GROMACS .gro file of N, CA and C in nm:
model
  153
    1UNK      N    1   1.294   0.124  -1.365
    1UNK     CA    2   1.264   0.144  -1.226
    1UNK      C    3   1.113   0.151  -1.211
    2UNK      N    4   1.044   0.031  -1.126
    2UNK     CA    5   0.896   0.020  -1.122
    2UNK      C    6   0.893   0.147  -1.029
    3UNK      N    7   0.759   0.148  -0.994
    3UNK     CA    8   0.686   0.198  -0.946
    3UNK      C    9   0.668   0.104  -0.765
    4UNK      N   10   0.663   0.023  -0.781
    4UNK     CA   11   0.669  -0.071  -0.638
    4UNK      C   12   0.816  -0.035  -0.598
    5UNK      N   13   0.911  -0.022  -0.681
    5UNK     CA   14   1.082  -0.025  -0.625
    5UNK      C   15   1.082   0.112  -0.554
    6UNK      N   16   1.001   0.218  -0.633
    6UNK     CA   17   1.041   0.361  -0.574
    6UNK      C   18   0.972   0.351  -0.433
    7UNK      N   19   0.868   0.322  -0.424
    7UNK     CA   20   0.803   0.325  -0.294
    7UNK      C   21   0.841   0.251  -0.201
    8UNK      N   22   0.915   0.125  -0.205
    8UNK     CA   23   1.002   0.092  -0.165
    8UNK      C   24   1.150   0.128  -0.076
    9UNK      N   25   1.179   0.183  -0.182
    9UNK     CA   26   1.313   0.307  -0.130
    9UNK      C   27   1.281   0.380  -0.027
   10UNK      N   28   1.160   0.449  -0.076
   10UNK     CA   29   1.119   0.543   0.034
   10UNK      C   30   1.062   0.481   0.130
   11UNK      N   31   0.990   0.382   0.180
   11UNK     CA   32   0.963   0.296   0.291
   11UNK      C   33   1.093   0.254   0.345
   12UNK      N   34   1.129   0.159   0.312
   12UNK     CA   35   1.270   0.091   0.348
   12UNK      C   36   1.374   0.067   0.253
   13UNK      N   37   1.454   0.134   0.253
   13UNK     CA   38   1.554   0.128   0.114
   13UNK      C   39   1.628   0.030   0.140
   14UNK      N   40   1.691  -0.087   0.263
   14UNK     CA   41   1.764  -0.186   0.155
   14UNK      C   42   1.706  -0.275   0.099
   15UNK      N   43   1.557  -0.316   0.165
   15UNK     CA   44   1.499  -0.403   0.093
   15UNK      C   45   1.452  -0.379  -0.055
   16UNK      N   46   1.449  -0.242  -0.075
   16UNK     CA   47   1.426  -0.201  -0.270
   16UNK      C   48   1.562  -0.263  -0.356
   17UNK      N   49   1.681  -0.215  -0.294
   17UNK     CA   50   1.811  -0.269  -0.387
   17UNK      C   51   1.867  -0.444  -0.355
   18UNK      N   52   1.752  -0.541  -0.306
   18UNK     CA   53   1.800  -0.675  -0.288
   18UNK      C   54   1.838  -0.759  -0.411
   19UNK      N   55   1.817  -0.654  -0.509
   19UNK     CA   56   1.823  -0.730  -0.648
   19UNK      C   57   1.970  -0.744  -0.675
   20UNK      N   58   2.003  -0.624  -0.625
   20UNK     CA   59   2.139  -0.553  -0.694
   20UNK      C   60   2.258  -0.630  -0.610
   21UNK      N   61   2.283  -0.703  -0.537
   21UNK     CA   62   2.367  -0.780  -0.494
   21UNK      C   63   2.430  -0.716  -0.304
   22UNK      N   64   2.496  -0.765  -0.254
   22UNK     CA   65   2.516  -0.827  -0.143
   22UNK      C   66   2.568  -0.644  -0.086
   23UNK      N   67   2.676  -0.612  -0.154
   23UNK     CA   68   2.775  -0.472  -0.134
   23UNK      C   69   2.640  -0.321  -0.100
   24UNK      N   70   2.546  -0.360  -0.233
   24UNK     CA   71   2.464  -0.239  -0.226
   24UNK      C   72   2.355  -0.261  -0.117
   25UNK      N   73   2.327  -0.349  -0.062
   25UNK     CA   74   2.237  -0.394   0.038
   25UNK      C   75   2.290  -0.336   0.173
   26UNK      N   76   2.436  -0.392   0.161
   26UNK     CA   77   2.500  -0.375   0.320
   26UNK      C   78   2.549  -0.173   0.309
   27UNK      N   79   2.565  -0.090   0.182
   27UNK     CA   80   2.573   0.027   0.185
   27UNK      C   81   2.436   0.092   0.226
   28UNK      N   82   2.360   0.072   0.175
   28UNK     CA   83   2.195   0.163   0.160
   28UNK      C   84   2.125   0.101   0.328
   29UNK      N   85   2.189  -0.005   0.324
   29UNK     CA   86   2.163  -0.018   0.516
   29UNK      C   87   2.242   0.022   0.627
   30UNK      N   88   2.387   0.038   0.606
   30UNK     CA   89   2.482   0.144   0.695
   30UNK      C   90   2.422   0.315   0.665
   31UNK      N   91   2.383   0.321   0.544
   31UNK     CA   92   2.345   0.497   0.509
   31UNK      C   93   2.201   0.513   0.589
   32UNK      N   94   2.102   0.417   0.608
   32UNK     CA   95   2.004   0.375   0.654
   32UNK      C   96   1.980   0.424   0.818
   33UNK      N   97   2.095   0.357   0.865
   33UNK     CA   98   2.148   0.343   1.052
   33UNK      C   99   2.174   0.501   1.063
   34UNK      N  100   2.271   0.545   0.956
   34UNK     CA  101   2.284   0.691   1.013
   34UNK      C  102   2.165   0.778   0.958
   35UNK      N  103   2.112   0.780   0.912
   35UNK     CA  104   2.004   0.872   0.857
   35UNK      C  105   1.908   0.799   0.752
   36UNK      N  106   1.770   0.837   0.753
   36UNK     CA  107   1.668   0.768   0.683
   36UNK      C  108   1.715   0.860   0.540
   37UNK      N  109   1.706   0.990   0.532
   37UNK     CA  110   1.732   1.042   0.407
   37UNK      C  111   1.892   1.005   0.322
   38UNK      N  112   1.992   0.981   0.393
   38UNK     CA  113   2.108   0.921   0.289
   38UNK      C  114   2.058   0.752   0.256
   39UNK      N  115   2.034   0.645   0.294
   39UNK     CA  116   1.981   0.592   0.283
   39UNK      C  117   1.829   0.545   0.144
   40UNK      N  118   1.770   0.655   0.185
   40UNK     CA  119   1.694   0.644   0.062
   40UNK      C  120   1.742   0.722  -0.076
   41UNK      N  121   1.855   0.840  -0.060
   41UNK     CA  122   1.929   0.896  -0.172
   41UNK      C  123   1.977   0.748  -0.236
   42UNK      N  124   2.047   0.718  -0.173
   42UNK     CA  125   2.117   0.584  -0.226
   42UNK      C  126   2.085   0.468  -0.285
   43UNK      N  127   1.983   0.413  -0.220
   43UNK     CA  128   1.871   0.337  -0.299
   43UNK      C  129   1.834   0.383  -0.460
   44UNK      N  130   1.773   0.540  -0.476
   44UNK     CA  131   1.737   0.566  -0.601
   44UNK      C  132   1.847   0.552  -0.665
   45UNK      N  133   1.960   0.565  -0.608
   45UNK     CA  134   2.078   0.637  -0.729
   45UNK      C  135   2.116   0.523  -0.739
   46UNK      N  136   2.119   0.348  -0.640
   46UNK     CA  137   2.150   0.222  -0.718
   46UNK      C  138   2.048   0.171  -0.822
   47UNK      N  139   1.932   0.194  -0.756
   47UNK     CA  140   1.822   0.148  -0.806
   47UNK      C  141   1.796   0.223  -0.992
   48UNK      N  142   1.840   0.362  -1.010
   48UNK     CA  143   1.848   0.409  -1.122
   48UNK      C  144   2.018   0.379  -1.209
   49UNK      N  145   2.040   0.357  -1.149
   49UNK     CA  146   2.169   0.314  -1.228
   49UNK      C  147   2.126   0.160  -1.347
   50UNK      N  148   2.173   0.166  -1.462
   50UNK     CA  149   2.137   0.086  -1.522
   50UNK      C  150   2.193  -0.064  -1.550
   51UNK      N  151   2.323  -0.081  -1.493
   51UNK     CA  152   2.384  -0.169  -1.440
   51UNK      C  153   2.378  -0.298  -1.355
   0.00000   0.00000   0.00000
């Protein structure tokens, strides 16, 4: 996990997880709509997942 991805998250989190495929994009952007903080939880925790 760079350093550009984390800051990322915390700016705009679905654009940090675009790597990770289509499902985690459209989650971390519905968590996004309802709240900036679930949203960026979610991001780290795809974004740290090693998968």
């Amino acid at each position: 996990m760079s350093f550009f991805r984390v800051l990322l998250a915390i700016l705009f989190p679905p654009l940090s997880v675009i790597g990770k495929g289509c499902g985690s994009i459209l989650i971390v952007f519905l968590l996004t709509l309802c709240g900036w903080v679930p949203g960026v939880i979610a991001a780290l925790v795809i974004l740290n997942n090693p998968n």
